[in-house]
PDB file of C-alpha atoms and ligand atoms in Angstrom:
ATOM      1  CA  MET A 216     -51.028-126.212-163.794  1.00 55.00           C
ATOM      2  CA  SER A 217     -47.333-125.747-162.786  1.00 68.00           C
ATOM      3  CA  THR A 218     -44.594-125.449-165.210  1.00 70.00           C
ATOM      4  CA  GLU A 219     -42.760-128.786-163.740  1.00 70.00           C
ATOM      5  CA  ASN A 220     -46.197-130.634-165.182  1.00 77.00           C
ATOM      6  CA  ASN A 221     -46.624-128.851-168.212  1.00 92.00           C
ATOM      7  CA  VAL A 222     -42.773-129.787-168.499  1.00 93.00           C
ATOM      8  CA  ASP A 223     -43.669-134.203-168.087  1.00 94.00           C
ATOM      9  CA  ILE A 224     -46.421-133.669-170.380  1.00 96.00           C
ATOM     10  CA  ILE A 225     -44.092-132.344-173.072  1.00 97.00           C
ATOM     11  CA  ILE A 226     -41.301-134.913-171.990  1.00 98.00           C
ATOM     12  CA  GLU A 227     -44.303-137.848-172.427  1.00 97.00           C
ATOM     13  CA  ARG A 228     -45.700-136.751-175.229  1.00 98.00           C
ATOM     14  CA  ILE A 229     -41.596-136.811-176.952  1.00 98.00           C
ATOM     15  CA  GLU A 230     -41.352-140.135-175.535  1.00 98.00           C
ATOM     16  CA  ASN A 231     -44.566-141.260-177.665  1.00 98.00           C
ATOM     17  CA  LEU A 232     -43.910-139.797-180.664  1.00 98.00           C
ATOM     18  CA  LYS A 233     -40.320-140.984-180.636  1.00 97.00           C
ATOM     19  CA  ARG A 234     -42.111-144.568-180.341  1.00 97.00           C
ATOM     20  CA  ARG A 235     -44.338-143.714-182.911  1.00 97.00           C
ATOM     21  CA  ARG A 236     -42.396-142.069-185.065  1.00 97.00           C
ATOM     22  CA  ARG A 237     -39.086-144.136-185.333  1.00 97.00           C
ATOM     23  CA  ALA A 238     -37.816-141.080-183.991  1.00 98.00           C
ATOM     24  CA  PHE A 239     -34.349-141.185-183.026  1.00 97.00           C
ATOM     25  CA  ILE A 240     -33.224-137.413-181.180  1.00 97.00           C
ATOM     26  CA  LEU A 241     -28.925-136.578-181.514  1.00 98.00           C
ATOM     27  CA  ALA A 242     -28.032-134.221-179.145  1.00 98.00           C
ATOM     28  CA  HIS A 243     -24.743-131.766-178.468  1.00 97.00           C
ATOM     29  CA  SER A 244     -23.362-131.750-175.365  1.00 97.00           C
ATOM     30  CA  TYR A 245     -23.481-127.728-175.233  1.00 98.00           C
ATOM     31  CA  GLN A 246     -27.641-128.345-175.495  1.00 98.00           C
ATOM     32  CA  LYS A 247     -29.991-126.933-172.131  1.00 98.00           C
ATOM     33  CA  PRO A 248     -29.565-130.212-169.585  1.00 98.00           C
ATOM     34  CA  GLU A 249     -33.636-130.776-170.209  1.00 98.00           C
ATOM     35  CA  VAL A 250     -33.370-131.907-174.115  1.00 98.00           C
ATOM     36  CA  GLN A 251     -29.119-133.733-173.142  1.00 98.00           C
ATOM     37  CA  ASP A 252     -31.949-136.126-170.437  1.00 98.00           C
ATOM     38  CA  ILE A 253     -34.949-136.894-173.054  1.00 98.00           C
ATOM     39  CA  ALA A 254     -32.724-137.559-176.343  1.00 98.00           C
ATOM     40  CA  ASP A 255     -31.465-140.704-177.236  1.00 97.00           C
ATOM     41  CA  PHE A 256     -27.695-139.948-177.657  1.00 97.00           C
ATOM     42  CA  VAL A 257     -24.884-137.356-176.302  1.00 97.00           C
ATOM     43  CA  GLY A 258     -21.978-136.225-177.765  1.00 95.00           C
ATOM     44  CA  ASP A 259     -19.162-134.369-179.629  1.00 92.00           C
ATOM     45  CA  SER A 260     -19.708-133.626-183.218  1.00 89.00           C
ATOM     46  CA  LEU A 261     -17.775-136.507-185.332  1.00 85.00           C
ATOM     47  CA  GLU A 262     -19.925-139.310-182.417  1.00 92.00           C
ATOM     48  CA  MET A 263     -22.656-137.739-183.275  1.00 92.00           C
ATOM     49  CA  ALA A 264     -22.038-137.488-187.309  1.00 88.00           C
ATOM     50  CA  LYS A 265     -21.229-141.123-186.250  1.00 90.00           C
ATOM     51  CA  LYS A 266     -23.873-141.953-184.227  1.00 93.00           C
ATOM     52  CA  ALA A 267     -26.580-140.779-187.624  1.00 88.00           C
ATOM     53  CA  LEU A 268     -25.200-143.342-189.841  1.00 89.00           C
ATOM     54  CA  GLU A 269     -25.853-146.545-186.482  1.00 90.00           C
ATOM     55  CA  ALA A 270     -29.047-144.681-186.340  1.00 89.00           C
ATOM     56  CA  ASP A 271     -32.351-148.256-187.084  1.00 92.00           C
ATOM     57  CA  ALA A 272     -34.630-145.067-186.839  1.00 96.00           C
ATOM     58  CA  ASP A 273     -37.190-143.516-190.160  1.00 96.00           C
ATOM     59  CA  VAL A 274     -36.390-140.170-188.254  1.00 97.00           C
ATOM     60  CA  ILE A 275     -33.558-138.305-186.909  1.00 97.00           C
ATOM     61  CA  ILE A 276     -34.061-134.831-184.982  1.00 98.00           C
ATOM     62  CA  VAL A 277     -30.878-133.535-184.600  1.00 98.00           C
ATOM     63  CA  ALA A 278     -30.306-131.320-181.627  1.00 98.00           C
ATOM     64  CA  GLY A 279     -27.888-129.362-182.482  1.00 98.00           C
ATOM     65  CA  VAL A 280     -26.584-125.985-184.766  1.00 98.00           C
ATOM     66  CA  SER A 281     -28.015-126.622-188.354  1.00 97.00           C
ATOM     67  CA  PHE A 282     -24.627-127.514-189.762  1.00 97.00           C
ATOM     68  CA  MET A 283     -24.501-131.103-187.806  1.00 97.00           C
ATOM     69  CA  ALA A 284     -28.155-131.366-188.558  1.00 97.00           C
ATOM     70  CA  GLU A 285     -27.258-130.260-192.080  1.00 97.00           C
ATOM     71  CA  VAL A 286     -24.480-133.618-191.580  1.00 96.00           C
ATOM     72  CA  ALA A 287     -27.014-135.910-190.147  1.00 96.00           C
ATOM     73  CA  ALA A 288     -28.729-135.407-193.462  1.00 96.00           C
ATOM     74  CA  ILE A 289     -25.887-136.278-195.973  1.00 96.00           C
ATOM     75  CA  LEU A 290     -24.785-139.268-193.818  1.00 94.00           C
ATOM     76  CA  ASN A 291     -29.292-140.838-193.931  1.00 93.00           C
ATOM     77  CA  PRO A 292     -29.849-139.297-197.139  1.00 92.00           C
ATOM     78  CA  ASP A 293     -32.994-141.425-197.474  1.00 92.00           C
ATOM     79  CA  LYS A 294     -34.028-140.755-193.865  1.00 94.00           C
ATOM     80  CA  ILE A 295     -36.241-137.074-192.659  1.00 97.00           C
ATOM     81  CA  VAL A 296     -33.716-135.558-190.929  1.00 97.00           C
ATOM     82  CA  LEU A 297     -35.664-132.359-188.485  1.00 98.00           C
ATOM     83  CA  HIS A 298     -34.128-129.697-186.786  1.00 98.00           C
ATOM     84  CA  PRO A 299     -35.834-128.141-184.616  1.00 98.00           C
ATOM     85  CA  ASP A 300     -34.825-124.617-185.020  1.00 98.00           C
ATOM     86  CA  PRO A 301     -33.203-123.889-188.581  1.00 98.00           C
ATOM     87  CA  SER A 302     -31.934-120.507-187.226  1.00 98.00           C
ATOM     88  CA  ALA A 303     -29.821-122.231-185.004  1.00 98.00           C
ATOM     89  CA  GLY A 304     -26.523-121.705-187.448  1.00 98.00           C
ATOM     90  CA  CYS A 305     -22.834-120.904-185.752  1.00 98.00           C
ATOM     91  CA  PRO A 306     -21.456-117.695-186.606  1.00 98.00           C
ATOM     92  CA  LEU A 307     -18.325-119.509-186.922  1.00 98.00           C
ATOM     93  CA  ALA A 308     -18.981-121.916-189.124  1.00 98.00           C
ATOM     94  CA  ASP A 309     -20.624-118.326-191.378  1.00 98.00           C
ATOM     95  CA  PHE A 310     -16.466-117.669-192.116  1.00 98.00           C
ATOM     96  CA  LEU A 311     -16.120-119.165-194.324  1.00 98.00           C
ATOM     97  CA  THR A 312     -18.039-119.426-197.894  1.00 97.00           C
ATOM     98  CA  PRO A 313     -17.268-121.114-201.232  1.00 98.00           C
ATOM     99  CA  SER A 314     -15.707-118.038-202.791  1.00 98.00           C
ATOM    100  CA  ILE A 315     -13.554-118.230-199.779  1.00 98.00           C
ATOM    101  CA  ILE A 316     -12.198-121.457-201.122  1.00 98.00           C
ATOM    102  CA  ARG A 317     -11.978-120.825-204.082  1.00 98.00           C
ATOM    103  CA  GLU A 318      -9.860-118.346-204.024  1.00 98.00           C
ATOM    104  CA  ALA A 319      -7.706-120.259-201.776  1.00 97.00           C
ATOM    105  CA  ARG A 320      -7.054-123.099-203.685  1.00 97.00           C
ATOM    106  CA  SER A 321      -5.808-121.161-207.163  1.00 97.00           C
ATOM    107  CA  ARG A 322      -3.873-118.400-204.484  1.00 97.00           C
ATOM    108  CA  TYR A 323      -2.386-121.788-202.512  1.00 96.00           C
ATOM    109  CA  PRO A 324      -2.076-125.248-205.268  1.00 95.00           C
ATOM    110  CA  ASN A 325      -1.721-127.835-204.585  1.00 94.00           C
ATOM    111  CA  ARG A 326      -2.736-128.087-200.949  1.00 97.00           C
ATOM    112  CA  PRO A 327      -5.067-130.216-199.807  1.00 98.00           C
ATOM    113  CA  VAL A 328      -8.523-128.020-198.488  1.00 98.00           C
ATOM    114  CA  ILE A 329      -8.856-129.526-195.167  1.00 98.00           C
ATOM    115  CA  LEU A 330     -12.389-128.051-193.240  1.00 98.00           C
ATOM    116  CA  TYR A 331     -13.462-127.775-190.075  1.00 97.00           C
ATOM    117  CA  ILE A 332     -17.320-130.258-189.748  1.00 96.00           C
ATOM    118  CA  ASN A 333     -18.568-126.145-188.807  1.00 98.00           C
ATOM    119  CA  THR A 334     -18.774-125.706-191.970  1.00 98.00           C
ATOM    120  CA  TYR A 335     -22.560-124.878-194.330  1.00 97.00           C
ATOM    121  CA  VAL A 336     -22.677-127.440-196.878  1.00 98.00           C
ATOM    122  CA  ASP A 337     -21.513-125.301-200.001  1.00 97.00           C
ATOM    123  CA  SER A 338     -18.528-124.979-198.155  1.00 98.00           C
ATOM    124  CA  LYS A 339     -17.500-128.712-197.822  1.00 98.00           C
ATOM    125  CA  ALA A 340     -18.488-129.752-200.983  1.00 98.00           C
ATOM    126  CA  LEU A 341     -15.417-128.268-202.056  1.00 98.00           C
ATOM    127  CA  ALA A 342     -13.680-129.792-199.234  1.00 98.00           C
ATOM    128  CA  ASP A 343     -11.005-132.326-199.288  1.00 98.00           C
ATOM    129  CA  TYR A 344     -11.043-133.390-196.269  1.00 98.00           C
ATOM    130  CA  ILE A 345     -14.182-132.953-193.335  1.00 97.00           C
ATOM    131  CA  VAL A 346     -12.532-132.753-189.720  1.00 96.00           C
ATOM    132  CA  THR A 347     -14.040-132.653-186.318  1.00 94.00           C
ATOM    133  CA  SER A 348     -11.531-131.088-183.500  1.00 90.00           C
ATOM    134  CA  SER A 349     -10.629-134.381-182.409  1.00 88.00           C
ATOM    135  CA  SER A 350      -9.930-135.726-185.850  1.00 92.00           C
ATOM    136  CA  THR A 351      -7.960-132.973-187.234  1.00 95.00           C
ATOM    137  CA  PRO A 352      -4.676-133.207-185.725  1.00 94.00           C
ATOM    138  CA  LYS A 353      -4.600-137.234-186.804  1.00 95.00           C
ATOM    139  CA  LEU A 354      -5.957-136.394-190.399  1.00 96.00           C
ATOM    140  CA  VAL A 355      -3.413-133.647-191.321  1.00 97.00           C
ATOM    141  CA  SER A 356       0.198-136.030-189.390  1.00 96.00           C
ATOM    142  CA  LYS A 357      -1.344-138.915-191.972  1.00 95.00           C
ATOM    143  CA  LEU A 358      -1.411-136.836-194.419  1.00 96.00           C
ATOM    144  CA  GLY A 359       2.001-136.443-196.415  1.00 94.00           C
ATOM    145  CA  HIS A 360       1.972-132.114-197.486  1.00 96.00           C
ATOM    146  CA  ASP A 361       4.152-130.204-195.560  1.00 97.00           C
ATOM    147  CA  GLU A 362       1.421-127.321-196.362  1.00 98.00           C
ATOM    148  CA  VAL A 363      -2.559-127.571-195.493  1.00 98.00           C
ATOM    149  CA  ILE A 364      -5.687-125.737-195.846  1.00 98.00           C
ATOM    150  CA  PHE A 365      -7.687-125.630-193.187  1.00 98.00           C
ATOM    151  CA  GLY A 366     -10.434-123.260-192.012  1.00 97.00           C
ATOM    152  CA  PRO A 367     -12.576-122.183-190.552  1.00 98.00           C
ATOM    153  CA  ASP A 368     -10.889-121.928-188.008  1.00 98.00           C
ATOM    154  CA  LYS A 369      -7.851-120.158-186.872  1.00 98.00           C
ATOM    155  CA  ASN A 370      -7.612-121.409-183.136  1.00 98.00           C
ATOM    156  CA  LEU A 371      -7.671-124.565-184.334  1.00 98.00           C
ATOM    157  CA  ALA A 372      -4.840-123.864-187.125  1.00 98.00           C
ATOM    158  CA  ASP A 373      -3.098-122.792-184.895  1.00 98.00           C
ATOM    159  CA  TYR A 374      -3.261-125.909-182.390  1.00 98.00           C
ATOM    160  CA  VAL A 375      -3.020-128.499-185.275  1.00 97.00           C
ATOM    161  CA  ALA A 376       0.268-126.419-187.317  1.00 98.00           C
ATOM    162  CA  GLU A 377       1.494-126.240-183.549  1.00 97.00           C
ATOM    163  CA  LEU A 378       1.126-130.288-183.151  1.00 96.00           C
ATOM    164  CA  THR A 379       2.383-131.931-186.150  1.00 96.00           C
ATOM    165  CA  GLY A 380       4.830-129.084-186.825  1.00 97.00           C
ATOM    166  CA  LYS A 381       3.388-128.806-190.130  1.00 98.00           C
ATOM    167  CA  THR A 382       2.140-125.704-191.931  1.00 98.00           C
ATOM    168  CA  VAL A 383      -1.762-124.469-191.656  1.00 98.00           C
ATOM    169  CA  ILE A 384      -2.953-121.892-193.701  1.00 98.00           C
ATOM    170  CA  PRO A 385      -5.517-120.438-191.556  1.00 98.00           C
ATOM    171  CA  LEU A 386      -8.314-119.040-194.284  1.00 98.00           C
ATOM    172  CA  PRO A 387     -10.121-117.142-193.560  1.00 98.00           C
ATOM    173  CA  PRO A 388      -7.240-115.738-191.724  1.00 97.00           C
ATOM    174  CA  ASN A 389      -9.420-114.064-188.995  1.00 98.00           C
ATOM    175  CA  GLY A 390     -12.237-116.811-188.757  1.00 98.00           C
ATOM    176  CA  CYS A 391     -12.730-117.318-184.578  1.00 98.00           C
ATOM    177  CA  CYS A 392     -15.848-119.348-182.563  1.00 98.00           C
ATOM    178  CA  PRO A 393     -17.528-116.029-180.264  1.00 98.00           C
ATOM    179  CA  VAL A 394     -17.353-118.295-177.652  1.00 98.00           C
ATOM    180  CA  HIS A 395     -14.599-119.512-177.640  1.00 98.00           C
ATOM    181  CA  GLU A 396     -12.540-117.047-178.637  1.00 98.00           C
ATOM    182  CA  TYR A 397     -14.213-114.061-176.405  1.00 98.00           C
ATOM    183  CA  LEU A 398     -16.000-115.687-173.532  1.00 98.00           C
ATOM    184  CA  ILE A 399     -12.903-118.401-172.702  1.00 98.00           C
ATOM    185  CA  SER A 400     -10.337-115.445-172.850  1.00 97.00           C
ATOM    186  CA  GLU A 401      -6.989-115.148-170.488  1.00 97.00           C
ATOM    187  CA  TYR A 402      -9.623-112.784-168.531  1.00 98.00           C
ATOM    188  CA  HIS A 403     -11.439-115.354-167.952  1.00 98.00           C
ATOM    189  CA  LEU A 404      -8.590-118.277-166.916  1.00 98.00           C
ATOM    190  CA  ALA A 405      -6.596-115.559-164.128  1.00 97.00           C
ATOM    191  CA  GLU A 406     -10.689-114.551-162.479  1.00 98.00           C
ATOM    192  CA  SER A 407     -11.850-118.391-162.026  1.00 97.00           C
ATOM    193  CA  LEU A 408      -8.758-119.540-161.239  1.00 97.00           C
ATOM    194  CA  SER A 409      -7.990-117.061-158.498  1.00 98.00           C
ATOM    195  CA  LYS A 410     -11.236-118.148-156.983  1.00 98.00           C
ATOM    196  CA  TYR A 411     -10.624-122.375-157.244  1.00 98.00           C
ATOM    197  CA  PRO A 412      -6.897-122.400-157.739  1.00 98.00           C
ATOM    198  CA  HIS A 413      -6.040-125.710-157.217  1.00 97.00           C
ATOM    199  CA  ALA A 414      -8.908-126.449-160.144  1.00 98.00           C
ATOM    200  CA  LYS A 415      -6.895-128.808-164.066  1.00 98.00           C
ATOM    201  CA  ILE A 416      -7.990-126.220-166.587  1.00 98.00           C
ATOM    202  CA  LEU A 417      -9.192-128.738-169.735  1.00 98.00           C
ATOM    203  CA  VAL A 418     -10.002-126.176-172.841  1.00 98.00           C
ATOM    204  CA  HIS A 419     -11.443-126.483-176.614  1.00 98.00           C
ATOM    205  CA  PRO A 420      -8.373-126.168-179.378  1.00 98.00           C
ATOM    206  CA  GLU A 421     -10.932-123.606-180.487  1.00 98.00           C
ATOM    207  CA  THR A 422      -9.631-120.853-177.420  1.00 98.00           C
ATOM    208  CA  PRO A 423      -7.036-118.593-178.880  1.00 98.00           C
ATOM    209  CA  ARG A 424      -2.972-119.607-178.121  1.00 98.00           C
ATOM    210  CA  ASN A 425      -2.927-118.078-174.848  1.00 98.00           C
ATOM    211  CA  VAL A 426      -5.487-119.092-173.315  1.00 98.00           C
ATOM    212  CA  ARG A 427      -4.563-123.127-174.350  1.00 98.00           C
ATOM    213  CA  LYS A 428      -0.766-122.197-173.006  1.00 98.00           C
ATOM    214  CA  LYS A 429      -1.925-121.928-169.379  1.00 98.00           C
ATOM    215  CA  ALA A 430      -4.481-125.137-169.598  1.00 98.00           C
ATOM    216  CA  ASP A 431      -3.947-128.686-168.674  1.00 98.00           C
ATOM    217  CA  PHE A 432      -5.363-130.481-171.321  1.00 98.00           C
ATOM    218  CA  VAL A 433      -6.838-129.307-174.692  1.00 98.00           C
ATOM    219  CA  GLY A 434      -9.412-131.454-176.958  1.00 96.00           C
ATOM    220  CA  SER A 435     -12.925-131.625-178.302  1.00 94.00           C
ATOM    221  CA  THR A 436     -15.852-131.794-175.913  1.00 94.00           C
ATOM    222  CA  SER A 437     -16.075-135.188-175.608  1.00 93.00           C
ATOM    223  CA  GLN A 438     -11.752-136.051-175.102  1.00 95.00           C
ATOM    224  CA  MET A 439     -12.400-133.142-171.863  1.00 97.00           C
ATOM    225  CA  LEU A 440     -15.397-135.160-170.470  1.00 98.00           C
ATOM    226  CA  LYS A 441     -12.800-138.239-171.318  1.00 98.00           C
ATOM    227  CA  ALA A 442     -10.168-136.217-169.701  1.00 98.00           C
ATOM    228  CA  VAL A 443     -12.025-135.742-166.121  1.00 98.00           C
ATOM    229  CA  ASP A 444     -13.080-139.133-166.133  1.00 98.00           C
ATOM    230  CA  VAL A 445      -8.857-140.304-167.210  1.00 98.00           C
ATOM    231  CA  MET A 446      -6.418-137.443-165.087  1.00 98.00           C
ATOM    232  CA  PRO A 447      -6.052-138.482-161.009  1.00 98.00           C
ATOM    233  CA  TYR A 448      -7.701-135.120-159.705  1.00 98.00           C
ATOM    234  CA  LYS A 449     -11.067-133.744-158.286  1.00 98.00           C
ATOM    235  CA  GLU A 450     -11.887-130.256-159.457  1.00 98.00           C
ATOM    236  CA  PHE A 451     -11.503-129.469-162.808  1.00 98.00           C
ATOM    237  CA  LEU A 452     -12.473-126.135-165.299  1.00 98.00           C
ATOM    238  CA  LEU A 453     -13.957-126.588-168.709  1.00 98.00           C
ATOM    239  CA  GLY A 454     -13.171-124.425-170.885  1.00 98.00           C
ATOM    240  CA  THR A 455     -15.956-124.406-173.037  1.00 98.00           C
ATOM    241  CA  GLU A 456     -19.859-123.238-173.595  1.00 98.00           C
ATOM    242  CA  GLU A 457     -21.045-123.558-170.417  1.00 98.00           C
ATOM    243  CA  GLY A 458     -23.477-126.826-171.370  1.00 98.00           C
ATOM    244  CA  LEU A 459     -20.582-129.432-171.306  1.00 98.00           C
ATOM    245  CA  VAL A 460     -21.046-129.356-167.459  1.00 98.00           C
ATOM    246  CA  TYR A 461     -23.857-130.473-167.145  1.00 98.00           C
ATOM    247  CA  ARG A 462     -22.790-133.726-168.688  1.00 98.00           C
ATOM    248  CA  ALA A 463     -19.582-133.564-166.971  1.00 98.00           C
ATOM    249  CA  ARG A 464     -21.339-133.786-163.659  1.00 98.00           C
ATOM    250  CA  LYS A 465     -23.697-136.200-164.779  1.00 98.00           C
ATOM    251  CA  LEU A 466     -21.107-138.637-165.356  1.00 98.00           C
ATOM    252  CA  TYR A 467     -18.754-138.254-163.296  1.00 98.00           C
ATOM    253  CA  PRO A 468     -20.680-137.143-159.710  1.00 98.00           C
ATOM    254  CA  GLU A 469     -17.141-137.970-157.680  1.00 98.00           C
ATOM    255  CA  LYS A 470     -15.430-134.832-159.225  1.00 98.00           C
ATOM    256  CA  ILE A 471     -16.167-131.555-158.482  1.00 98.00           C
ATOM    257  CA  VAL A 472     -16.699-130.091-162.299  1.00 98.00           C
ATOM    258  CA  ARG A 473     -17.377-126.539-163.013  1.00 98.00           C
ATOM    259  CA  PRO A 474     -17.503-123.872-166.813  1.00 98.00           C
ATOM    260  CA  LEU A 475     -14.431-121.794-166.328  1.00 98.00           C
ATOM    261  CA  ASN A 476     -17.247-118.980-167.706  1.00 98.00           C
ATOM    262  CA  PRO A 477     -20.811-119.230-166.865  1.00 98.00           C
ATOM    263  CA  LYS A 478     -21.998-116.734-169.069  1.00 98.00           C
ATOM    264  CA  ALA A 479     -19.735-118.782-172.210  1.00 98.00           C
ATOM    265  CA  ILE A 480     -23.091-120.077-172.930  1.00 98.00           C
ATOM    266  CA  CYS A 481     -23.345-120.596-176.960  1.00 98.00           C
ATOM    267  CA  THR A 482     -26.899-118.696-177.948  1.00 98.00           C
ATOM    268  CA  ASN A 483     -27.407-120.298-181.034  1.00 98.00           C
ATOM    269  CA  MET A 484     -27.508-123.921-179.411  1.00 98.00           C
ATOM    270  CA  LYS A 485     -29.733-122.762-176.594  1.00 98.00           C
ATOM    271  CA  LYS A 486     -32.538-121.980-179.579  1.00 98.00           C
ATOM    272  CA  ILE A 487     -33.363-126.523-179.499  1.00 98.00           C
ATOM    273  CA  THR A 488     -36.375-127.010-176.537  1.00 98.00           C
ATOM    274  CA  LEU A 489     -38.152-129.770-175.461  1.00 98.00           C
ATOM    275  CA  LEU A 490     -41.440-127.706-176.825  1.00 97.00           C
ATOM    276  CA  LYS A 491     -39.599-127.015-180.504  1.00 98.00           C
ATOM    277  CA  ILE A 492     -38.705-131.320-180.025  1.00 98.00           C
ATOM    278  CA  LEU A 493     -42.481-131.968-179.423  1.00 98.00           C
ATOM    279  CA  LYS A 494     -43.834-129.470-182.735  1.00 98.00           C
ATOM    280  CA  SER A 495     -40.936-130.921-184.923  1.00 98.00           C
ATOM    281  CA  LEU A 496     -42.266-134.312-184.595  1.00 98.00           C
ATOM    282  CA  GLU A 497     -45.643-133.905-184.535  1.00 98.00           C
ATOM    283  CA  GLU A 498     -45.746-132.347-188.309  1.00 98.00           C
ATOM    284  CA  LEU A 499     -42.471-133.798-188.795  1.00 98.00           C
ATOM    285  CA  LYS A 500     -40.458-130.169-190.170  1.00 97.00           C
ATOM    286  CA  PRO A 501     -38.709-128.184-190.528  1.00 98.00           C
ATOM    287  CA  LYS A 502     -36.988-131.291-192.989  1.00 98.00           C
ATOM    288  CA  VAL A 503     -33.278-130.398-193.454  1.00 98.00           C
ATOM    289  CA  ASN A 504     -33.787-131.233-197.235  1.00 96.00           C
ATOM    290  CA  ILE A 505     -29.996-130.814-199.432  1.00 97.00           C
ATOM    291  CA  ASP A 506     -29.117-131.355-202.936  1.00 96.00           C
ATOM    292  CA  ARG A 507     -28.933-135.002-203.690  1.00 96.00           C
ATOM    293  CA  ARG A 508     -25.226-134.370-205.847  1.00 96.00           C
ATOM    294  CA  VAL A 509     -24.700-132.559-202.893  1.00 97.00           C
ATOM    295  CA  SER A 510     -25.170-134.830-200.535  1.00 96.00           C
ATOM    296  CA  ASP A 511     -23.608-137.829-202.054  1.00 97.00           C
ATOM    297  CA  ARG A 512     -20.238-136.013-202.854  1.00 98.00           C
ATOM    298  CA  VAL A 513     -19.986-134.295-199.347  1.00 97.00           C
ATOM    299  CA  ARG A 514     -20.885-138.005-197.753  1.00 97.00           C
ATOM    300  CA  GLU A 515     -18.297-139.215-199.852  1.00 97.00           C
ATOM    301  CA  ILE A 516     -15.376-137.236-198.394  1.00 98.00           C
ATOM    302  CA  MET A 517     -17.643-137.723-195.056  1.00 96.00           C
ATOM    303  CA  LEU A 518     -16.608-141.616-195.348  1.00 96.00           C
ATOM    304  CA  THR A 519     -13.508-141.352-196.523  1.00 97.00           C
ATOM    305  CA  SER A 520     -11.788-138.320-193.729  1.00 97.00           C
ATOM    306  CA  MET A 521     -13.664-140.532-190.955  1.00 94.00           C
ATOM    307  CA  GLU A 522     -12.005-144.110-192.519  1.00 95.00           C
ATOM    308  CA  MET A 523      -8.401-142.302-192.592  1.00 96.00           C
ATOM    309  CA  THR A 524      -8.812-140.978-188.710  1.00 93.00           C
ATOM    310  CA  ARG A 525     -10.947-144.184-187.119  1.00 89.00           C
TER     311      ARG A 525
HETATM  312  P1  13P B 789     -16.513-130.856-180.270  1.00 88.70           P
HETATM  313  O1  13P B 789     -16.592-131.352-182.186  1.00 88.70           O
HETATM  314  O2  13P B 789     -15.352-130.911-180.241  1.00 88.70           O
HETATM  315  O3  13P B 789     -17.653-130.990-180.097  1.00 88.70           O
HETATM  316  O4  13P B 789     -17.036-129.314-180.833  1.00 88.70           O
HETATM  317  C1  13P B 789     -18.360-128.843-181.712  1.00 88.70           C
HETATM  318  C2  13P B 789     -18.182-127.234-181.527  1.00 88.70           C
HETATM  319  O5  13P B 789     -19.588-126.067-181.701  1.00 88.70           O
HETATM  320  C3  13P B 789     -17.453-127.116-180.836  1.00 88.70           C
HETATM  321  O6  13P B 789     -17.846-125.442-180.371  1.00 88.70           O
HETATM  322 FE1  SF4 B 790     -20.428-123.470-183.054  1.00 88.70          FE
HETATM  323 FE2  SF4 B 790     -19.524-121.807-181.512  1.00 88.70          FE
HETATM  324 FE3  SF4 B 790     -21.436-122.037-181.398  1.00 88.70          FE
HETATM  325 FE4  SF4 B 790     -19.863-123.851-181.390  1.00 88.70          FE
HETATM  326  S1  SF4 B 790     -19.932-122.784-179.716  1.00 88.70           S
HETATM  327  S2  SF4 B 790     -21.749-124.010-183.120  1.00 88.70           S
HETATM  328  S3  SF4 B 790     -18.325-123.442-182.860  1.00 88.70           S
HETATM  329  S4  SF4 B 790     -20.866-120.927-182.396  1.00 88.70           S
END
């Protein structure tokens, strides 16, 4: 049997099981095309969290990295939340441990601790606020503090300081996403602009300052998609993980969208496959289990933060 036929069979089995189990598949925009196509919803981290809250389902399958699966479970303590590959972590989230946060609290007392959603649950439980790339600037400007602690992405911290005029202490000082830090560099930008000199440059705030400064737009993955739609230009280079290009081309076929670097791939995001989703639905595992007390605390912080940045 051809591979194409195999894929069709897998998709049909996923669709059938999805109905039987009353399951909802949430996917991030960096997922493989075939995973985005089978998902019930594709979005950025904030939209995934909001959708997880609304999903009318018994089972939620998260096609993304493990902190995203944790968020879905935190927001849905009474649903079964499945992560088809628990080894799909986020190297950026690995930068911030609870002990680093505790130490920062005693070194910088009276500053709020704002954590990026790209953190694990034990760190999140120590936060005052939890934000995403699209909501961080809004939250920081709303707070009555001139100095805040933000982690773990140093580039997002720098971007928010620039936008809000506040002092943002990056925690740790060197936290970064390897995909955005090393694969969306000034070198890649110059190289792609030499090939496509008329393209507009859209970048994620996890990219370094020297790249951001040369961009025409900075925003979360969903904000970048919106920019492709509303900017009165035809040609774009997306300075982020390459998966977003598939989504942009699908949504806006009349525009010419290319990756700023086609090799900017988050190997963790790409660990989720159709076959793993099918297995997960068949076996109803691997389940995301979080201690109820911790998840109650984090849910409260997340909901308050979401409310403040609505
Ligand atoms: P978004 O919230 O913009 O989707 O970003 C998530 C992420 O992991 C970026 O690398
Ligand atoms: Fe984490 Fe970077 Fe992958 Fe996003 S792209 S999930 S920040 S490693």
